[in-house]
XYZ file of N, CA and C in Angstrom:
774
model
N -2.521 -0.407 -24.771
C -3.442 -1.603 -24.602
C -3.604 -1.453 -23.021
N -4.712 -1.867 -22.527
C -4.925 -1.905 -21.173
C -4.601 -3.301 -20.589
N -3.613 -3.290 -19.863
C -2.987 -4.545 -19.258
C -4.049 -5.540 -18.527
N -5.032 -4.731 -18.044
C -6.040 -5.246 -17.083
C -6.967 -6.279 -17.896
N -6.842 -6.226 -19.184
C -7.755 -7.033 -19.986
C -7.072 -8.381 -20.513
N -5.573 -8.315 -20.253
C -5.014 -9.445 -20.795
C -5.569 -10.831 -20.309
N -5.467 -11.883 -21.240
C -5.754 -13.177 -20.680
C -4.881 -13.894 -20.034
N -5.010 -14.810 -19.159
C -4.066 -15.690 -18.404
C -3.054 -16.510 -19.598
N -3.813 -16.793 -20.762
C -3.168 -17.374 -21.845
C -2.127 -16.684 -22.413
N -2.485 -15.241 -22.482
C -1.383 -14.369 -22.869
C -0.226 -14.170 -22.119
N -0.609 -14.315 -20.824
C 0.336 -14.125 -19.707
C 1.336 -15.272 -19.923
N 1.095 -16.506 -20.027
C 1.909 -17.567 -20.032
C 2.557 -17.856 -21.300
N 2.168 -17.159 -22.400
C 2.925 -17.168 -23.684
C 4.153 -16.095 -23.704
N 3.889 -15.213 -22.887
C 4.859 -14.120 -22.593
C 6.028 -14.470 -21.887
N 5.748 -15.376 -21.089
C 6.764 -15.902 -20.110
C 8.215 -16.150 -20.703
N 8.095 -16.962 -22.012
C 9.022 -17.314 -22.792
C 9.917 -16.174 -23.322
N 9.081 -15.026 -23.636
C 9.612 -13.824 -24.520
C 10.162 -12.794 -23.698
N 9.816 -12.987 -22.118
C 10.251 -11.724 -21.239
C 11.626 -11.608 -21.339
N 12.029 -10.273 -21.409
C 13.408 -9.875 -21.558
C 14.358 -10.166 -20.591
N 15.504 -10.586 -20.749
C 16.472 -10.913 -19.663
C 17.750 -10.013 -19.628
N 17.612 -8.938 -20.556
C 18.657 -7.870 -20.498
C 17.846 -6.323 -20.339
N 18.802 -5.445 -20.297
C 18.094 -4.063 -20.072
C 17.254 -3.761 -21.132
N 15.928 -3.316 -20.681
C 15.098 -2.774 -21.929
C 15.178 -1.151 -21.823
N 14.672 -0.679 -23.011
C 14.869 0.674 -23.196
C 13.712 1.533 -23.660
N 12.588 0.940 -23.763
C 11.644 1.760 -24.560
C 10.195 1.279 -23.634
N 9.329 2.272 -23.932
C 8.032 2.040 -23.240
C 7.278 0.813 -23.542
N 7.527 0.414 -24.850
C 6.842 -0.847 -25.492
C 7.288 -2.090 -24.517
N 8.329 -1.969 -23.732
C 8.948 -3.303 -22.787
C 7.889 -3.479 -21.878
N 7.016 -2.585 -21.722
C 5.864 -2.875 -20.683
C 4.938 -3.837 -20.994
N 4.863 -4.149 -22.297
C 4.208 -5.390 -22.627
C 4.443 -6.566 -22.147
N 5.531 -6.789 -21.736
C 6.096 -8.052 -21.037
C 5.914 -7.991 -19.629
N 5.344 -7.079 -18.989
C 5.139 -6.842 -17.475
C 4.183 -8.021 -17.005
N 3.166 -8.286 -17.775
C 2.337 -9.463 -17.313
C 3.145 -10.855 -17.327
N 4.035 -10.849 -18.145
C 5.071 -12.223 -18.082
C 5.643 -12.268 -16.748
N 6.330 -11.011 -16.507
C 7.190 -10.983 -15.231
C 6.187 -11.277 -14.213
N 4.931 -10.689 -14.049
C 3.992 -10.828 -12.781
C 3.732 -12.266 -12.856
N 3.482 -12.947 -13.794
C 3.186 -14.253 -13.794
C 4.254 -15.230 -12.988
N 5.412 -15.088 -13.386
C 6.720 -15.421 -12.786
C 6.933 -15.145 -11.429
N 6.521 -13.631 -10.849
C 6.535 -13.425 -9.487
C 5.553 -14.268 -8.659
N 4.332 -14.244 -9.410
C 3.274 -15.193 -8.656
C 3.610 -16.585 -8.320
N 4.435 -17.376 -9.058
C 4.869 -18.602 -9.044
C 6.130 -18.576 -8.184
N 6.867 -17.611 -7.917
C 7.910 -17.666 -6.861
C 7.622 -17.768 -5.626
N 8.654 -18.124 -4.757
C 8.414 -18.184 -3.403
C 8.604 -16.818 -2.818
N 7.609 -16.525 -1.866
C 7.760 -15.167 -1.362
C 8.335 -15.135 -0.048
N 8.353 -13.847 0.539
C 9.053 -13.800 2.020
C 7.867 -14.119 3.063
N 6.761 -14.236 2.543
C 5.748 -14.525 3.565
C 4.981 -15.591 3.117
N 4.474 -16.372 3.973
C 3.746 -17.693 3.706
C 2.568 -17.307 2.988
N 2.419 -17.855 1.563
C 1.071 -17.500 0.815
C 1.346 -16.158 0.153
N 2.378 -15.593 0.162
C 2.412 -14.057 -0.476
C 3.913 -14.313 -1.276
N 3.949 -14.163 -2.504
C 4.979 -14.110 -3.289
C 5.673 -12.715 -3.351
N 6.387 -12.239 -2.641
C 7.181 -10.968 -2.722
C 8.578 -11.377 -3.172
N 8.853 -10.805 -4.382
C 10.239 -10.961 -4.996
C 11.368 -10.173 -4.308
N 12.464 -10.513 -4.461
C 13.674 -9.782 -3.678
C 14.022 -8.442 -4.262
N 13.114 -7.683 -4.090
C 13.172 -6.281 -4.661
C 14.496 -5.654 -4.445
N 14.976 -5.707 -3.310
C 16.183 -4.933 -2.843
C 17.316 -5.506 -3.544
N 17.362 -6.618 -4.050
C 18.572 -7.180 -4.902
C 18.491 -6.671 -6.368
N 17.400 -6.016 -6.758
C 17.282 -5.856 -8.370
C 17.766 -4.182 -8.220
N 18.465 -3.962 -9.150
C 18.999 -2.649 -9.440
C 19.037 -2.220 -10.987
N 17.807 -2.133 -11.588
C 17.730 -1.786 -12.919
C 18.058 -0.267 -12.846
N 18.507 -0.008 -14.247
C 19.013 1.471 -14.350
C 17.938 1.995 -15.460
N 17.386 1.417 -15.919
C 16.228 1.880 -16.902
C 14.895 2.364 -16.255
N 14.720 3.519 -16.474
C 13.243 4.076 -15.853
C 12.421 4.456 -16.783
N 11.177 4.165 -16.732
C 9.941 4.702 -17.723
C 8.883 5.093 -16.982
N 7.854 5.850 -17.407
C 6.733 6.129 -16.668
C 5.489 5.629 -17.398
N 4.750 5.094 -16.314
C 3.550 4.333 -16.782
C 2.257 5.270 -16.295
N 1.190 5.367 -17.012
C -0.026 6.060 -16.642
C -0.841 5.048 -15.752
N -0.370 4.867 -14.624
C -1.223 4.163 -13.421
C -1.054 4.952 -12.302
N -2.223 5.040 -11.630
C -2.244 5.916 -10.520
C -2.968 5.025 -9.340
N -2.558 4.844 -8.037
C -3.113 4.435 -7.012
C -3.993 5.382 -6.351
N -5.141 5.310 -6.263
C -6.077 6.472 -5.731
C -5.920 6.306 -4.269
N -6.462 7.528 -3.671
C -6.461 7.661 -2.240
C -7.361 6.624 -1.437
N -8.397 6.221 -2.296
C -9.437 5.150 -2.097
C -8.810 3.707 -2.091
N -7.661 3.506 -2.480
C -7.050 2.277 -2.662
C -7.399 1.798 -4.189
N -8.154 2.328 -4.993
C -8.369 1.887 -6.365
C -7.241 2.342 -7.261
N -6.901 1.047 -8.144
C -5.988 1.340 -9.313
C -6.444 1.667 -10.453
N -5.954 2.881 -11.086
C -6.465 3.327 -12.476
C -5.253 3.200 -13.294
N -5.422 2.682 -14.517
C -4.581 2.533 -15.561
C -5.180 3.216 -17.042
N -4.383 4.291 -17.472
C -4.656 4.809 -18.621
C -6.303 5.320 -18.695
N -6.542 5.874 -17.512
C -7.780 6.442 -17.440
C -9.017 5.461 -16.954
N -8.935 4.449 -16.702
C -9.905 3.410 -16.449
C -9.666 2.446 -15.167
N -10.325 2.317 -14.425
C -10.180 1.326 -13.144
C -9.832 0.009 -13.438
N -8.757 -0.672 -12.805
C -8.405 -1.852 -13.035
C -9.364 -2.625 -12.194
N -10.171 -3.392 -12.745
C -11.193 -4.360 -11.990
C -10.680 -5.909 -11.767
N -9.510 -6.144 -12.434
C -9.056 -7.391 -12.180
C -8.127 -7.630 -11.014
N -8.674 -8.293 -10.147
C -8.087 -8.004 -8.697
C -6.728 -8.869 -8.844
N -6.700 -9.927 -9.380
C -5.519 -10.946 -9.542
C -4.437 -10.068 -10.114
N -4.574 -9.200 -11.313
C -3.645 -8.578 -11.622
C -3.043 -7.241 -10.913
N -3.875 -6.793 -10.000
C -3.620 -5.515 -9.124
C -2.665 -6.375 -8.011
N -3.080 -7.432 -7.660
C -2.360 -8.023 -6.604
C -1.028 -8.397 -6.777
N -0.853 -8.840 -8.193
C 0.451 -9.224 -8.798
C 1.394 -7.849 -8.705
N 0.941 -6.913 -9.231
C 1.661 -5.639 -9.443
C 1.825 -5.133 -7.981
N 1.035 -5.233 -7.076
C 1.352 -4.909 -5.811
C 2.482 -5.584 -5.219
N 3.016 -6.818 -5.443
C 4.159 -7.403 -4.987
C 5.405 -6.879 -5.499
N 5.362 -5.981 -6.590
C 6.667 -5.292 -7.088
C 6.693 -3.954 -6.772
N 5.763 -3.340 -5.764
C 5.889 -1.804 -5.619
C 7.023 -1.911 -4.786
N 7.611 -0.597 -5.151
C 8.908 0.011 -4.591
C 8.696 1.502 -4.355
N 9.207 1.740 -3.238
C 9.446 3.336 -2.956
C 10.602 3.643 -2.762
N 11.067 5.130 -3.271
C 12.146 5.567 -3.081
C 12.269 7.009 -2.578
N 13.297 7.435 -1.994
C 13.223 8.890 -1.459
C 14.307 9.538 -2.349
N 14.054 10.451 -3.188
C 15.049 11.121 -4.051
C 14.979 12.653 -3.904
N 15.881 13.168 -3.180
C 16.124 14.600 -2.971
C 14.972 15.041 -2.436
N 14.617 14.490 -1.468
C 13.168 14.828 -0.369
C 11.963 14.498 -1.181
N 12.096 13.934 -2.423
C 10.637 13.558 -2.801
C 10.496 12.116 -2.915
N 9.291 11.683 -2.563
C 8.874 10.208 -2.609
C 8.354 9.760 -3.912
N 9.032 8.640 -4.440
C 8.534 8.406 -5.848
C 8.129 6.833 -5.583
N 7.442 6.231 -6.237
C 6.840 4.834 -6.418
C 6.948 4.280 -7.648
N 7.503 2.948 -7.792
C 7.671 2.308 -9.050
C 7.018 0.984 -8.934
N 6.897 0.335 -10.178
C 6.816 -1.196 -10.208
C 8.060 -1.647 -10.508
N 8.824 -2.317 -9.757
C 10.265 -2.451 -9.971
C 10.328 -4.008 -10.474
N 11.126 -4.061 -11.671
C 11.559 -5.439 -12.283
C 13.085 -5.755 -12.211
N 13.445 -6.738 -12.612
C 14.884 -6.818 -12.842
C 15.568 -6.129 -13.707
N 14.837 -5.714 -14.778
C 15.389 -4.769 -15.743
C 14.931 -3.546 -16.026
N 13.861 -3.047 -15.257
C 13.332 -1.816 -15.394
C 12.461 -1.197 -14.222
N 12.595 -0.027 -14.015
C 11.765 0.512 -12.811
C 10.690 1.567 -13.560
N 9.319 1.052 -13.283
C 8.191 1.817 -14.021
C 7.570 2.798 -13.077
N 7.759 4.159 -13.293
C 7.167 4.998 -12.229
C 5.961 5.191 -12.313
N 5.058 5.228 -11.220
C 3.665 5.276 -11.143
C 3.418 6.403 -10.262
N 2.019 6.691 -10.121
C 1.615 7.672 -9.178
C 0.784 7.232 -8.015
N 0.847 7.655 -6.758
C 0.236 7.332 -5.774
C -0.339 8.392 -4.846
N -1.678 8.676 -4.689
C -2.279 9.931 -4.187
C -2.166 9.988 -2.548
N -2.097 8.569 -1.906
C -1.864 8.546 -0.588
C -0.966 7.417 -0.185
N -1.443 6.611 0.396
C -0.701 5.282 0.660
C -0.825 4.157 -0.389
N 0.220 3.578 -0.763
C 0.022 2.390 -1.884
C -0.620 1.315 -1.597
N -0.970 0.771 -0.340
C -1.648 -0.257 0.149
C -3.060 0.251 1.009
N -3.899 -0.734 0.991
C -4.978 -0.551 1.751
C -5.330 -1.603 2.693
N -5.555 -1.536 3.958
C -5.935 -2.704 4.693
C -7.486 -2.614 4.897
N -8.038 -3.930 4.677
C -9.415 -3.985 4.756
C -9.801 -5.015 5.743
N -8.934 -5.630 6.429
C -9.406 -6.580 7.269
C -8.498 -6.760 8.535
N -8.922 -7.159 9.744
C -8.136 -7.455 10.713
C -8.795 -8.358 11.728
N -7.950 -9.193 12.276
C -8.350 -10.414 13.237
C -7.323 -10.680 14.218
N -7.796 -11.422 15.133
C -6.893 -11.989 16.319
C -6.543 -13.318 16.015
N -5.394 -13.691 16.048
C -4.539 -14.792 15.891
C -4.073 -15.272 17.060
N -3.994 -16.701 17.272
C -3.278 -17.224 18.538
C -2.377 -18.245 18.123
N -0.949 -17.860 18.686
C 0.141 -18.572 18.327
C 1.029 -18.782 19.640
N 1.278 -19.988 19.978
C 2.309 -20.230 21.000
C 1.752 -19.440 22.196
N 0.440 -19.576 22.581
C 0.042 -19.200 23.863
C -0.008 -17.503 23.814
N 0.233 -16.897 22.618
C 0.071 -15.415 22.435
C -0.828 -15.103 21.419
N -1.536 -13.916 21.653
C -2.415 -13.229 20.702
C -1.887 -12.197 20.022
N -2.225 -12.202 18.622
C -1.587 -11.026 17.806
C -2.803 -10.417 17.003
N -2.643 -9.050 16.754
C -3.472 -8.526 15.854
C -3.174 -8.819 14.293
N -3.925 -9.346 13.516
C -3.181 -9.609 12.153
C -4.055 -8.959 11.218
N -3.242 -8.227 10.345
C -3.994 -7.358 9.262
C -3.885 -7.833 8.111
N -4.718 -7.549 6.994
C -4.764 -8.095 5.595
C -4.904 -6.919 4.670
N -4.106 -6.580 3.636
C -4.546 -5.581 2.605
C -5.362 -6.152 1.515
N -5.915 -5.209 0.721
C -6.769 -5.787 -0.297
C -6.067 -6.517 -1.504
N -4.627 -6.338 -1.485
C -3.738 -7.120 -2.409
C -2.963 -8.298 -1.669
N -3.469 -8.795 -0.520
C -2.965 -9.994 0.053
C -1.833 -9.874 0.865
N -1.420 -8.660 1.255
C -0.201 -8.630 2.384
C -0.927 -9.101 3.736
N -0.141 -9.908 4.526
C -0.582 -10.352 5.903
C 0.490 -9.640 6.783
N 0.184 -8.965 7.647
C 1.125 -8.327 8.713
C 0.428 -8.264 10.205
N 1.244 -8.433 11.090
C 0.938 -8.431 12.462
C 1.336 -7.003 13.256
N 0.564 -6.372 14.087
C 1.010 -5.406 14.920
C 2.143 -5.611 15.871
N 3.135 -5.057 15.527
C 4.371 -5.261 16.521
C 5.144 -3.917 16.430
N 6.674 -4.066 17.039
C 7.340 -2.887 17.206
C 7.862 -2.425 15.745
N 7.866 -3.395 14.815
C 8.434 -3.231 13.187
C 7.189 -2.817 12.540
N 5.984 -3.126 12.926
C 4.854 -2.749 12.094
C 3.831 -2.145 12.976
N 4.027 -0.724 13.213
C 3.253 0.150 14.213
C 2.142 0.522 13.304
N 1.144 0.968 14.074
C 0.006 1.733 13.555
C 0.279 3.322 14.006
N 0.141 4.224 13.064
C 0.402 5.681 13.112
C -0.772 6.480 12.645
N -1.083 7.682 13.363
C -2.010 8.609 12.834
C -1.130 9.974 12.092
N -1.585 10.080 10.829
C -0.782 10.978 10.250
C -1.844 12.063 9.396
N -1.391 13.145 9.281
C -2.328 14.072 8.484
C -2.233 13.854 7.072
N -3.387 14.090 6.304
C -3.678 13.950 4.861
C -4.385 15.077 4.478
N -3.676 15.810 3.378
C -4.573 16.859 2.783
C -5.141 16.483 1.652
N -6.174 16.211 1.159
C -6.608 15.820 -0.209
C -6.469 16.929 -1.197
N -6.181 17.954 -0.882
C -5.887 19.101 -1.790
C -4.442 19.475 -2.127
N -3.481 18.812 -1.413
C -2.096 19.168 -1.569
C -1.490 18.897 -2.830
N -0.635 19.635 -3.528
C -0.222 19.240 -4.725
C 0.711 17.792 -4.991
N 1.365 17.710 -3.874
C 2.500 16.527 -3.981
C 1.779 15.535 -2.954
N 0.762 14.631 -3.361
C 0.312 13.669 -2.476
C 1.088 12.698 -2.091
N 2.176 12.410 -2.872
C 3.109 11.317 -2.393
C 3.766 11.537 -1.098
N 3.781 12.750 -0.803
C 4.421 13.178 0.558
C 3.804 12.569 1.778
N 2.374 12.016 1.514
C 1.760 11.504 2.769
C 2.486 10.315 3.368
N 3.351 9.744 2.567
C 4.102 8.545 3.213
C 5.125 8.721 4.093
N 5.610 10.087 4.027
C 6.589 10.370 4.880
C 6.254 10.573 6.445
N 7.046 10.615 7.203
C 6.745 10.818 8.766
C 6.253 12.294 8.899
N 5.196 12.539 9.435
C 4.551 13.764 9.603
C 3.878 14.101 10.783
N 4.394 13.483 11.923
C 3.704 13.386 13.180
C 3.122 14.753 13.756
N 3.918 15.757 13.328
C 3.766 17.108 14.032
C 2.586 17.560 13.199
N 2.207 17.580 12.071
C 1.006 17.814 11.525
C -0.207 17.053 11.878
N 0.222 15.670 12.173
C -0.839 14.977 12.768
C -1.380 15.357 13.889
N -0.597 15.884 14.862
C -0.932 16.144 16.142
C -1.869 17.625 16.137
N -1.752 18.146 14.874
C -2.410 19.560 14.846
C -3.716 19.250 14.023
N -3.990 18.259 13.500
C -5.097 18.118 12.788
C -6.532 17.595 13.718
N -7.609 17.864 13.373
C -8.687 17.605 14.133
C -9.763 16.739 13.778
N -9.592 15.688 12.930
C -10.501 14.591 12.838
C -9.809 13.428 12.305
N -10.325 12.392 12.592
C -9.866 11.080 12.014
C -10.550 10.579 10.801
N -9.832 10.427 9.613
C -10.541 9.953 8.384
C -9.918 8.625 7.783
N -10.434 7.864 7.046
C -9.948 6.867 6.481
C -10.273 6.723 5.128
N -10.146 5.586 4.439
C -9.921 5.218 2.940
C -11.501 5.621 2.331
N -12.595 5.040 2.861
C -13.778 5.408 2.506
C -14.112 6.805 2.535
N -13.677 7.354 3.294
C -14.030 9.006 3.723
C -13.797 9.718 2.378
N -12.753 9.412 1.522
C -12.323 10.079 0.413
C -13.343 9.793 -0.800
N -14.389 9.293 -0.739
C -15.030 8.981 -1.886
C -15.566 10.242 -2.442
N -15.908 11.207 -2.033
C -16.409 12.636 -2.316
C -15.349 13.538 -2.261
N -14.540 13.645 -3.442
C -13.417 14.373 -3.345
C -13.834 15.739 -3.307
N -14.834 16.249 -3.934
C -15.225 17.658 -3.747
C -15.430 18.233 -2.261
N -16.113 17.253 -1.621
C -16.335 17.684 -0.257
C -15.182 17.757 0.729
N -14.187 17.055 0.388
C -13.163 16.902 0.987
C -11.855 17.645 0.475
N -11.880 18.619 -0.672
C -10.808 19.147 -1.212
C -9.818 19.844 -0.627
N -10.420 20.664 0.505
C -9.437 21.527 1.121
C -9.536 21.171 2.609
N -9.864 19.853 3.001
C -9.834 19.279 4.235
C -8.618 18.610 4.637
N -7.926 18.895 5.786
C -6.842 18.249 6.447
C -7.322 16.998 7.438
N -7.171 15.918 7.205
C -7.446 14.806 8.209
C -6.495 14.124 8.796
N -6.777 13.357 9.737
C -5.841 12.455 10.530
C -6.245 11.042 9.955
N -5.331 10.214 9.473
C -5.840 8.798 8.981
C -4.833 8.068 9.551
N -5.336 6.690 9.815
C -4.485 5.774 10.511
C -3.726 4.962 9.241
N -2.583 4.725 9.559
C -1.644 4.054 8.491
C -0.694 2.719 9.291
N -0.333 1.862 8.680
C 0.446 0.966 9.203
C 1.610 0.523 8.244
N 2.846 0.367 8.916
C 4.074 -0.017 7.959
C 3.793 -1.609 7.615
N 3.968 -1.748 6.370
C 3.713 -3.201 5.938
C 5.139 -3.818 5.455
N 5.724 -3.404 4.448
C 6.991 -3.941 3.909
C 7.729 -2.888 2.855
N 9.152 -2.992 3.092
C 10.070 -2.194 1.944
C 9.572 -0.729 2.164
N 9.214 -0.254 3.309
C 8.940 1.191 3.379
C 7.614 1.520 3.094
N 6.891 0.615 2.635
C 5.358 0.771 1.982
C 4.447 0.817 3.417
N 3.553 1.887 3.169
C 2.465 1.887 4.403
C 1.184 1.732 3.846
N 0.485 1.206 4.629
C -1.084 0.756 4.014
C -2.084 1.703 4.913
N -2.909 2.263 4.381
C -4.173 3.075 4.815
C -5.100 2.102 5.490
N -5.416 2.215 6.747
C -6.465 1.336 7.249
C -7.866 1.700 7.085
N -8.674 0.850 6.589
C -9.925 1.233 5.975
C -10.866 1.516 7.086
N -12.105 2.193 6.773
C -12.795 2.714 7.926
C -13.455 1.581 8.775
N -13.980 0.419 7.729
C -14.615 -0.458 8.381
C -13.645 -1.301 9.449
N -12.461 -1.601 8.969
C -11.325 -2.044 9.779
C -11.204 -1.367 11.017
N -10.893 -0.187 10.800
C -10.516 0.919 12.062
C -11.714 0.894 13.149
N -12.848 0.681 12.554
C -14.034 0.585 13.466
C -13.971 -0.651 14.303
N -13.461 -1.915 13.577
C -13.434 -2.963 14.313
C -12.426 -2.937 15.236
N -11.322 -2.171 15.048
C -10.427 -1.935 15.888
C -10.696 -1.375 17.169
N -11.690 -0.617 17.176
C -12.197 0.188 18.298
C -12.966 -0.653 19.007
N -13.556 -1.863 18.508
C -14.277 -2.817 19.128
C -13.445 -3.781 19.992
N -12.319 -4.062 19.217
C -11.111 -5.035 19.791
C -10.555 -4.553 20.799
N -10.077 -3.207 20.842
C -9.107 -2.591 21.764
C -10.188 -1.867 22.786
N -9.319 -1.264 23.669
C -9.880 -0.359 24.916
C -9.912 0.985 24.449
N -11.193 1.785 24.770
C -11.270 3.140 24.636
C -11.182 3.781 25.863
N -10.352 4.866 26.049
C -10.434 5.661 27.188
C -10.252 7.169 26.919
N -10.340 8.090 27.815
C -10.330 9.471 27.570
C -9.221 10.006 28.385
N -8.234 10.936 27.962
C -7.328 11.653 28.587
C -7.104 13.061 28.051
N -7.286 13.989 28.935
C -7.066 15.348 28.423
C -7.904 15.855 27.203
N -9.103 15.187 27.004
C -10.208 15.512 26.038
C -9.606 14.746 24.717
N -8.869 13.799 24.772
C -8.410 12.876 23.554
C -8.999 11.793 24.119
N -9.326 10.886 22.785
C -9.674 9.448 23.039
C -8.430 8.693 22.640
N -8.309 7.711 23.863
C -7.131 6.836 23.575
C -7.474 5.420 23.233
N -7.009 4.995 22.103
C -7.309 3.576 21.648
C -6.100 2.518 22.004
N -6.357 1.746 23.054
C -5.333 0.693 23.178
C -5.476 -0.758 22.612
N -4.452 -1.151 22.035
C -4.576 -2.215 21.350
C -3.324 -3.373 22.073
N -3.735 -4.671 22.077
C -2.963 -5.752 22.559
C -2.492 -6.418 21.500
N -1.171 -6.967 21.240
C -0.677 -7.624 20.304
C 0.531 -8.286 20.673
N 0.778 -9.488 20.498
C 2.045 -10.133 20.910
C 2.516 -9.649 22.219
N 1.762 -9.602 23.142
C 2.108 -9.569 24.626
C 2.323 -8.017 24.857
N 2.192 -7.068 23.692
C 2.637 -5.609 24.051
C 1.144 -4.675 23.811
N 1.440 -3.694 24.476
C 0.347 -2.719 24.328
C 0.777 -1.438 23.297
N -0.223 -1.062 22.641
C -0.055 0.066 21.572
C -1.048 0.988 21.639
N -0.771 2.160 21.908
C -1.781 3.000 22.202
C -1.887 4.152 21.086
N -3.162 4.761 20.713
C -3.369 5.803 19.760
C -4.139 6.904 20.322
N -3.693 7.964 20.161
C -4.169 9.390 20.657
C -4.957 9.850 19.399
N -6.240 9.873 19.628
C -7.212 10.398 18.419
C -7.731 11.741 18.913
N -7.521 12.660 17.980
C -7.881 13.998 18.225
C -9.640 14.028 18.165
N -10.110 14.945 18.952
C -11.587 15.019 18.846
C -11.882 16.379 18.399
N -13.177 16.409 17.985
C -13.611 17.563 17.330
C -13.829 18.665 18.380
């Protein structure tokens, strides 16, 4: 069953049936919507955003789910695109990343079970940026398609990293790979991967931002263009430098040119 089609009434009915002990079968995923509804109603770590205490959950049961977060930010479940944004946003609140023997794995983490999913590039996508003023200070504030709000600061930097749309282990794109980024020769963003055949063997540099729990977000093309309008552009040794101001600090990005 495609969980993207479950009704709100079904979710509420499952709340009382949600398991409180360890689950052991793939059928237990039928209760994930009930858990997501619980997460939605819980108080989050950010104002207006319900992020549960994932670091306090230590489930031993692990199952696989046919769910892939595409390189363009779309969520696909059992071969079909998930179009219900509210459900995608709820699932995003329980996204979890782990490094196991040098391999990056992503899960939907619950108190009783870790559900392994696939991520082609970054698990989150930023589609909006604005300037907010607080206590006589200006900040660059970013918003993801699934509702995370984060400000540019030392803990949430923007980095340029290489991404190869043809590499076999696409989950590795979330690791620190600055050396490859310095060698790549173009800047690309989320919308640039729409034509996968055209980009099949192309290595690009894309802008990413740290969000939470080790999860990064790809900065969408329109958002990145907006950043170039907000910030100051300069040239240095044949490279374009984008300088951004946030929280009284300056942050610079050195962008390779053709």
